[in-house]
Amino acid sequence: MNILVINCGSSSLKYQLIDSETEEVLAKGLCERIGIAGSMLTHQPAGQDKIKTEAAMPNHTVAVQMVIQSLTDEKVGVIKSLDEIGAVGHRIVHGGEKFSEATILTDEVIKEIEECNDLAPLHNPANLIGINSCREIMPNVPMVGVFDTAFHQTMPRKAYLYGIPYEYYKKYKIRRYGFHGTSHEFVSRRAAEILGKDVKDLKTIVCHLGNGASVSAVQGGKSVDTSMGLTPLEGLIMGTRSGDLDPAIVNFIAEKEKISVAEVINILNKKSGVLGLSDGFSSDFRDLAEASASGNDQATAALEAYAYRVAKYIGAYAAAMNGVDVIVFTAGAGENNAEVRKLIGEYIGFVGTNIDPEKNKIRGEEVILSGKDAKVVTMIIPTNEELAIARQTVMLVK
Ligand code: AMP
C-alpha cells in the first residue's frame, strides 16, 4: 500500500509517498510560500532530479491538488491515479492529553484536535488545514493523525508537572508535553533492534539534535521524561530557540526594551539559541563549526554552551532512570556534526561512555560510536519521521 505522508505548516507542505511494503520513498517534495506571492512546488521522484514549478498556490487545497497532479503526472509522476494512494498520514504537532497514539481522523477526532489548538497556536491550525484540504480532495482515502506529543504521554506526573499552582494544570492543562515523539520512539526502538535487545530491558537517552532539539529518557520503551515542555521552546539551546531560562527574564527584557511579552517570546523562538549566542552569525551548525575552527570566538561560545546543555540533560536523565544503557544521537546535527558529539562526549564519560574519535568521524549512518571498554553504548541512528508516520498509518488502516 502507498502511504502519502503530509507535514503541513502555515505556509508550507512537505510530502513523501512511501510504499509501505518495501518502505521505499517513491517521491517527495515541498510546497513553499502557500498563500504568499512567489509560491513554488519542488517535486522529486526517487532517483531523479528535483523539478521546481512556480505556480500560484493561494491556499493549501490548491497545494494538495498540485501535489496529487505531480504524483500522477505522465512524465514526473510515480502512480497512475489517486486510487494508488491507500491512506494519508498527517503529522500533527499537539495532541494534548487526548492522544497517546496515532488515530484515524474522523470528524469527532478532528474536533478534539481543534480543542488542542491553543496549546500550539502556530502549528495545530496549520496541520488541520492540511487535513481538511486532503479530505476535500481525497474524500474516500482514510486519513491518520500521528502526534509529536503522543509518545511522551507515558511520562509520570513527577516529570510532567511544573512547580506552579496546580489549578493552572487543572484549568488550562499547563504541563510538560514534549515533542519530536515520533523520532524519539523510532530511534529508541531501532537502537534496541541494532543491539539485539528487547526494548523493555533498556534505559535509553535519545538526543534529537536538529534545528529544533530535544532529549528524552526512554525506559523499557516508554518515554519517562523529555526536555521540551508545554511548547517546543523549553529545554536545549536550539538553532534559534533559547531553551531553558529564568522565567523572570521575559518580563525583564520586555521592560528594558519596551516591547510586549509576545514580542519577547518571538525573540526567544526566532532570534535566540546558537543564532543569538553567536551574535546573529548563524543558526546552522555547519557554519558554526567552521567559524569556530577558524577562530570565531563567538561561534565557539555558542557551540560550547550548546554541548554543555545537552550534557547536563544526559546527566539528569541518567539520574531520572537510575542508570543508562544507550545514548543515541539523531537528527541533522546529531547525525552529522562530529564536533558537537565530541564536545558532548567530553562531559559524559562519567556514566561509562567512551566515544571512539575515529568512529565519531562517521556521518549520517547507523553506527556504534563506543570504543573499547565502554559500559554505556553511544550510537548514531538517523531518524526517519516520515517512515515512522507511514508505518503507524498502515497499522491503523490495514
Ligand atoms: P534538522 O532540523 O534535523 O534538519 O537539522 C538541521 C541542523 O542539522 C542544522 O543546524 C544543520 O547545521 C545540521 N546539519 C545538517 N547537516 C549537517 C552536516 N553535514 N554537518 C553538520 N551539521 C549538519
Coordinates of C-alpha atoms and ligand atoms in Angstrom, one line a residue:
M1 CA 0.0 0.0 0.0
N2 CA 1.2 3.5 -0.8
I3 CA 1.1 6.0 2.0
L4 CA 1.1 9.7 1.4
V5 CA 2.8 11.4 4.4
I6 CA 1.9 15.1 4.9
N7 CA 3.6 17.6 7.1
C8 CA 1.7 20.8 6.8
G9 CA 2.9 24.2 8.1
S10 CA 1.2 27.6 7.9
S11 CA 2.7 28.4 4.5
S12 CA 4.4 25.1 3.6
L13 CA 3.5 21.5 2.9
K14 CA 6.1 18.7 2.8
Y15 CA 5.1 15.3 1.4
Q16 CA 6.5 11.8 0.8
L17 CA 4.8 8.9 -1.0
I18 CA 6.1 5.7 0.6
D19 CA 5.5 2.1 -0.5
S20 CA 4.7 0.5 2.8
E21 CA 5.8 -3.0 1.7
T22 CA 9.3 -2.0 0.5
E23 CA 9.4 1.1 2.7
E24 CA 10.8 2.9 -0.4
V25 CA 10.2 6.6 -0.9
L26 CA 8.6 6.8 -4.3
A27 CA 8.6 10.6 -4.5
K28 CA 8.9 13.5 -2.1
G29 CA 8.6 17.2 -2.3
L30 CA 7.7 20.5 -0.8
C31 CA 5.2 23.4 -1.5
E32 CA 6.5 26.7 -0.3
R33 CA 5.1 30.1 0.2
I34 CA 1.4 28.9 0.2
G35 CA -0.8 32.0 0.3
I36 CA 2.1 34.3 -0.4
A37 CA 3.4 35.7 -3.7
G38 CA 6.1 33.5 -5.4
S39 CA 4.8 30.1 -4.3
M40 CA 6.7 27.1 -5.6
L41 CA 6.4 23.3 -5.7
T42 CA 9.6 21.2 -5.6
H43 CA 8.9 17.6 -6.6
Q44 CA 11.4 14.8 -6.7
P45 CA 10.6 11.3 -7.9
A46 CA 13.0 8.7 -6.5
G47 CA 16.4 8.6 -8.1
Q48 CA 15.7 11.7 -10.3
D49 CA 16.4 15.4 -10.2
K50 CA 14.2 17.9 -8.4
I51 CA 11.6 19.6 -10.5
K52 CA 10.7 23.1 -9.5
T53 CA 7.4 24.6 -10.6
E54 CA 6.4 28.2 -9.8
A55 CA 2.7 28.4 -9.7
A56 CA 0.1 30.4 -7.7
M57 CA -0.9 28.5 -4.5
P58 CA -3.5 30.7 -2.9
N59 CA -4.3 28.1 -0.3
H60 CA -3.4 24.6 0.9
T61 CA -6.2 22.9 -1.1
V62 CA -4.6 24.1 -4.3
A63 CA -1.2 23.0 -2.9
V64 CA -2.6 19.5 -2.3
Q65 CA -4.1 19.5 -5.8
M66 CA -0.7 20.3 -7.2
V67 CA 1.0 17.5 -5.2
I68 CA -1.5 15.0 -6.5
Q69 CA -1.1 16.3 -10.0
S70 CA 2.7 15.8 -9.8
L71 CA 2.4 12.4 -8.2
T72 CA 0.1 11.2 -11.1
D73 CA 1.7 13.2 -13.9
E74 CA 2.6 11.2 -17.0
K75 CA 6.2 12.3 -17.0
V76 CA 7.3 13.0 -13.5
G77 CA 4.6 11.0 -11.7
V78 CA 5.1 7.8 -9.8
I79 CA 1.5 6.5 -9.7
K80 CA -1.3 6.4 -12.3
S81 CA -4.1 7.7 -10.2
L82 CA -5.4 8.7 -6.8
D83 CA -6.6 5.1 -6.4
E84 CA -3.0 4.1 -5.8
I85 CA -2.8 6.1 -2.5
G86 CA -4.0 3.7 0.2
A87 CA -4.0 6.2 3.1
V88 CA -2.7 9.6 4.2
G89 CA -0.6 10.0 7.3
H90 CA -0.6 13.5 8.8
R91 CA 2.0 14.8 11.2
I92 CA 0.2 16.7 14.0
V93 CA 2.2 18.7 16.5
H94 CA 0.0 18.8 19.6
G95 CA -2.4 16.1 20.7
G96 CA -2.6 17.4 24.3
E97 CA -3.6 14.8 26.8
K98 CA -6.2 13.4 24.5
F99 CA -4.0 11.4 22.1
S100 CA -1.4 8.9 23.3
E101 CA -1.2 7.2 20.0
A102 CA -1.9 7.6 16.3
T103 CA -5.6 7.8 15.4
I104 CA -7.8 7.6 12.4
L105 CA -9.1 11.1 11.6
T106 CA -12.8 11.1 11.9
D107 CA -15.0 14.3 12.3
E108 CA -15.0 13.7 16.0
V109 CA -11.2 13.3 16.3
I110 CA -10.7 16.5 14.2
K111 CA -12.9 18.4 16.6
E112 CA -10.7 17.1 19.5
I113 CA -7.6 18.2 17.7
E114 CA -9.1 21.6 17.3
E115 CA -9.5 21.7 21.0
C116 CA -5.7 21.4 21.4
N117 CA -5.2 24.4 19.1
D118 CA -4.4 26.9 21.9
L119 CA -1.6 24.6 23.1
A120 CA 0.1 25.0 19.7
P121 CA -1.4 28.0 18.1
L122 CA 1.2 28.3 15.3
H123 CA 1.3 24.6 14.4
N124 CA -2.0 22.8 15.0
P125 CA -4.3 25.1 12.9
A126 CA -1.8 24.6 10.0
N127 CA -1.9 20.8 10.5
L128 CA -5.7 20.9 10.4
I129 CA -5.8 23.0 7.2
G130 CA -3.6 20.3 5.6
I131 CA -6.0 17.6 6.9
N132 CA -9.1 19.4 5.6
S133 CA -7.6 20.1 2.2
C134 CA -6.6 16.4 1.8
R135 CA -10.1 15.3 2.9
E136 CA -11.7 17.6 0.4
I137 CA -9.5 16.3 -2.5
M138 CA -9.4 12.6 -1.4
P139 CA -12.8 12.1 0.4
N140 CA -12.5 8.3 0.2
V141 CA -8.9 7.8 1.3
P142 CA -8.5 7.0 5.0
M143 CA -6.5 9.6 7.0
V144 CA -4.5 9.1 10.1
G145 CA -3.1 11.6 12.5
V146 CA 0.3 11.0 14.1
F147 CA 1.1 13.3 17.0
D148 CA 4.5 14.7 18.1
T149 CA 3.3 14.6 21.7
A150 CA 1.8 11.1 21.8
F151 CA 4.9 9.1 22.7
H152 CA 5.6 11.3 25.7
Q153 CA 2.2 10.7 27.2
T154 CA 3.7 7.9 29.3
M155 CA 5.7 10.4 31.4
P156 CA 4.9 10.1 35.1
R157 CA 3.2 13.0 36.9
K158 CA 6.5 14.0 38.6
A159 CA 8.1 14.6 35.2
Y160 CA 5.2 16.5 33.6
L161 CA 4.0 18.8 36.3
Y162 CA 5.6 22.2 36.6
G163 CA 6.2 23.8 40.0
I164 CA 3.3 26.3 39.6
P165 CA -0.2 26.4 41.2
Y166 CA -1.9 23.1 40.5
E167 CA -5.0 25.0 39.4
Y168 CA -3.3 26.0 36.2
Y169 CA -2.9 22.4 35.3
K170 CA -6.5 21.7 36.1
K171 CA -7.9 24.8 34.4
Y172 CA -5.6 25.1 31.4
K173 CA -3.7 21.8 31.2
I174 CA -0.4 23.6 31.6
R175 CA 2.2 20.7 31.9
R176 CA 5.1 19.2 30.1
Y177 CA 4.0 17.5 26.8
G178 CA 7.3 17.1 24.9
F179 CA 7.7 16.9 21.1
H180 CA 9.6 15.0 18.4
G181 CA 7.9 11.9 19.9
T182 CA 7.7 10.1 16.6
S183 CA 11.5 10.5 16.3
H184 CA 12.3 9.5 19.9
E185 CA 10.1 6.4 19.6
F186 CA 11.5 5.4 16.2
V187 CA 15.1 5.9 17.3
S188 CA 14.9 4.2 20.7
R189 CA 13.2 1.1 19.1
R190 CA 15.8 1.0 16.4
A191 CA 18.6 1.1 19.0
A192 CA 17.2 -2.0 20.7
E193 CA 16.9 -3.8 17.3
I194 CA 20.5 -2.9 16.4
L195 CA 21.8 -4.1 19.8
G196 CA 19.6 -7.3 19.6
K197 CA 17.9 -6.4 22.9
D198 CA 14.3 -6.2 24.0
V199 CA 13.4 -2.5 24.2
K200 CA 11.8 -3.4 27.6
D201 CA 15.2 -4.1 29.0
L202 CA 16.9 -0.9 28.0
K203 CA 17.3 2.6 29.5
T204 CA 18.0 4.9 26.5
I205 CA 18.7 8.6 26.2
V206 CA 17.8 9.9 22.8
C207 CA 19.4 13.2 21.7
H208 CA 17.4 14.6 18.8
L209 CA 19.7 17.4 17.7
G210 CA 18.2 19.2 14.7
N211 CA 17.3 22.8 14.3
G212 CA 14.7 22.1 16.9
A213 CA 16.3 19.8 19.5
S214 CA 15.2 17.7 22.4
V215 CA 16.4 14.9 24.7
S216 CA 14.3 12.1 26.0
A217 CA 14.7 9.4 28.7
V218 CA 13.2 6.2 27.4
Q219 CA 12.8 3.4 30.0
G220 CA 11.5 0.0 28.9
G221 CA 10.4 1.5 25.6
K222 CA 8.4 4.3 27.3
S223 CA 9.2 8.0 27.5
V224 CA 9.6 8.9 31.1
D225 CA 11.0 12.4 30.6
T226 CA 11.8 14.8 27.8
S227 CA 13.3 18.3 27.6
M228 CA 10.6 20.2 25.6
G229 CA 7.6 21.3 27.6
L230 CA 4.2 22.9 27.1
T231 CA 5.7 24.2 23.9
P232 CA 8.9 23.4 21.9
L233 CA 10.7 26.4 23.4
E234 CA 11.9 24.6 26.6
G235 CA 15.0 22.5 27.1
L236 CA 18.1 22.5 25.0
I237 CA 19.6 25.6 23.4
M238 CA 18.5 25.1 19.7
G239 CA 19.1 26.7 16.3
T240 CA 17.1 29.8 17.1
R241 CA 15.2 28.9 20.3
S242 CA 16.6 29.7 23.7
G243 CA 15.6 26.6 25.6
D244 CA 15.6 26.8 29.4
L245 CA 15.9 30.2 31.1
D246 CA 14.9 32.0 34.2
P247 CA 11.2 32.9 33.5
A248 CA 11.8 36.4 35.1
I249 CA 14.0 37.2 32.0
V250 CA 10.9 37.5 29.9
N251 CA 9.5 40.5 31.8
F252 CA 13.0 42.0 32.3
I253 CA 13.6 42.2 28.6
A254 CA 10.1 43.4 27.9
E255 CA 10.6 46.3 30.3
K256 CA 14.1 47.2 29.2
E257 CA 13.3 47.0 25.5
K258 CA 9.8 48.4 25.9
I259 CA 8.3 45.5 23.9
S260 CA 5.4 43.2 24.7
V261 CA 5.7 39.7 26.3
A262 CA 4.6 38.3 22.9
E263 CA 7.5 40.1 21.2
V264 CA 9.9 38.7 23.8
I265 CA 8.6 35.2 23.2
N266 CA 9.1 35.7 19.5
I267 CA 12.7 36.7 20.1
L268 CA 13.2 33.6 22.3
N269 CA 11.8 31.4 19.5
K270 CA 13.4 33.0 16.4
K271 CA 16.4 35.0 17.4
S272 CA 17.9 33.1 20.3
G273 CA 19.6 29.7 20.6
V274 CA 23.0 29.4 18.8
L275 CA 22.0 32.1 16.4
G276 CA 21.6 34.6 19.3
L277 CA 24.6 33.3 21.2
S278 CA 26.8 33.6 18.1
D279 CA 25.7 37.3 17.9
G280 CA 23.5 36.7 14.9
F281 CA 26.2 34.8 13.0
S282 CA 24.3 31.6 12.2
S283 CA 21.8 29.0 13.4
D284 CA 23.5 26.4 11.3
F285 CA 25.9 24.0 13.0
R286 CA 28.0 23.6 9.9
D287 CA 28.6 27.4 9.7
L288 CA 29.3 27.5 13.5
A289 CA 31.8 24.5 13.5
E290 CA 33.6 26.0 10.5
A291 CA 33.8 29.5 12.0
S292 CA 34.8 28.2 15.4
A293 CA 37.7 26.2 13.7
S294 CA 38.9 29.4 12.1
G295 CA 39.0 31.4 15.3
N296 CA 35.5 32.9 15.6
D297 CA 35.2 33.0 19.4
Q298 CA 31.5 33.9 19.5
A299 CA 30.8 30.7 17.4
T300 CA 32.9 28.7 19.9
A301 CA 30.9 30.2 22.7
A302 CA 27.7 29.1 21.1
L303 CA 28.9 25.6 20.4
E304 CA 30.2 25.2 24.0
A305 CA 27.0 26.4 25.6
Y306 CA 25.0 24.1 23.3
A307 CA 27.0 21.0 24.0
Y308 CA 27.1 21.8 27.8
R309 CA 23.3 22.0 27.9
V310 CA 22.9 18.6 26.1
A311 CA 25.4 17.0 28.5
K312 CA 23.6 18.4 31.5
Y313 CA 20.3 16.8 30.3
I314 CA 22.1 13.5 29.7
G315 CA 23.3 13.6 33.3
A316 CA 19.8 14.5 34.5
Y317 CA 18.2 11.6 32.6
A318 CA 20.8 9.1 33.7
A319 CA 19.6 10.1 37.2
A320 CA 15.9 10.0 36.3
M321 CA 16.3 6.4 35.2
N322 CA 18.8 5.5 37.8
G323 CA 21.2 4.4 35.0
V324 CA 21.6 4.4 31.3
D325 CA 22.4 1.7 28.8
V326 CA 22.4 3.5 25.5
I327 CA 22.8 7.1 24.3
V328 CA 21.7 7.8 20.8
F329 CA 22.4 10.9 18.6
T330 CA 20.0 11.7 15.9
A331 CA 18.6 14.5 13.5
G332 CA 20.7 17.0 11.5
A333 CA 23.4 17.9 13.9
G334 CA 23.3 14.7 16.0
E335 CA 23.8 12.6 12.9
N336 CA 26.3 14.8 11.1
N337 CA 28.2 17.0 13.4
A338 CA 31.2 15.3 14.8
E339 CA 32.3 18.4 16.7
V340 CA 29.1 18.7 18.6
R341 CA 29.2 14.9 19.5
K342 CA 32.9 15.3 20.6
L343 CA 32.1 18.2 22.9
I344 CA 29.2 16.4 24.5
G345 CA 31.3 13.2 24.8
E346 CA 33.9 15.1 26.9
Y347 CA 31.3 15.5 29.7
I348 CA 29.5 12.2 29.8
G349 CA 32.4 9.8 30.2
F350 CA 31.5 9.5 33.9
V351 CA 28.4 7.5 33.0
G352 CA 30.6 4.9 31.2
T353 CA 30.7 6.1 27.6
N354 CA 33.8 6.1 25.6
I355 CA 33.3 7.6 22.2
D356 CA 36.0 6.4 19.7
P357 CA 37.3 9.6 17.9
E358 CA 37.7 7.6 14.6
K359 CA 34.2 6.2 14.6
N360 CA 32.9 9.7 15.6
K361 CA 34.1 11.0 12.2
I362 CA 31.3 8.9 10.5
R363 CA 28.3 10.9 9.4
G364 CA 24.6 10.2 8.8
E365 CA 24.6 6.4 9.1
E366 CA 23.8 3.9 11.8
V367 CA 27.0 3.3 13.7
I368 CA 28.0 2.3 17.2
L369 CA 30.4 5.0 18.4
S370 CA 31.7 3.3 21.5
G371 CA 35.3 2.4 21.9
K372 CA 36.9 -0.3 24.0
D373 CA 35.6 -1.0 27.5
A374 CA 32.6 1.4 27.2
K375 CA 29.9 0.4 29.7
V376 CA 27.3 2.6 28.0
V377 CA 26.7 2.3 24.3
T378 CA 26.8 5.5 22.2
M379 CA 25.4 5.4 18.7
I380 CA 24.2 7.4 15.7
I381 CA 20.8 6.4 14.3
P382 CA 19.4 8.6 11.5
T383 CA 15.8 9.4 12.3
N384 CA 13.1 8.9 9.8
E385 CA 9.9 10.6 11.0
E386 CA 8.1 10.1 7.6
L387 CA 8.7 6.4 7.6
A388 CA 7.5 6.2 11.2
I389 CA 4.3 8.0 10.3
A390 CA 3.8 5.7 7.3
R391 CA 4.3 2.6 9.5
Q392 CA 1.8 3.9 12.1
T393 CA -0.7 4.8 9.3
V394 CA -0.6 1.4 7.8
M395 CA -1.1 -0.3 11.1
L396 CA -4.3 1.6 11.6
V397 CA -5.8 1.3 8.2
K398 CA -5.0 -2.4 7.4
Ligands
AMP1 P1 17.2 19.1 11.1 O1 16.3 20.1 11.8 O2 17.2 17.7 11.7 O3 17.1 19.1 9.6 O4 18.8 19.6 11.4 C1 19.3 20.8 11.0 C2 20.6 21.1 11.6 O5 21.5 20.0 11.3 C3 21.3 22.3 11.1 O6 21.7 23.1 12.1 C4 22.5 21.8 10.3 O7 23.6 22.6 10.5 C5 22.8 20.5 10.9 N1 23.4 19.7 9.9 C6 22.8 19.1 8.8 N2 23.7 18.5 8.0 C7 25.0 18.7 8.6 C8 26.3 18.3 8.3 N3 26.6 17.7 7.2 N4 27.3 18.7 9.1 C9 27.0 19.4 10.3 N5 25.7 19.8 10.6 C10 24.7 19.4 9.8

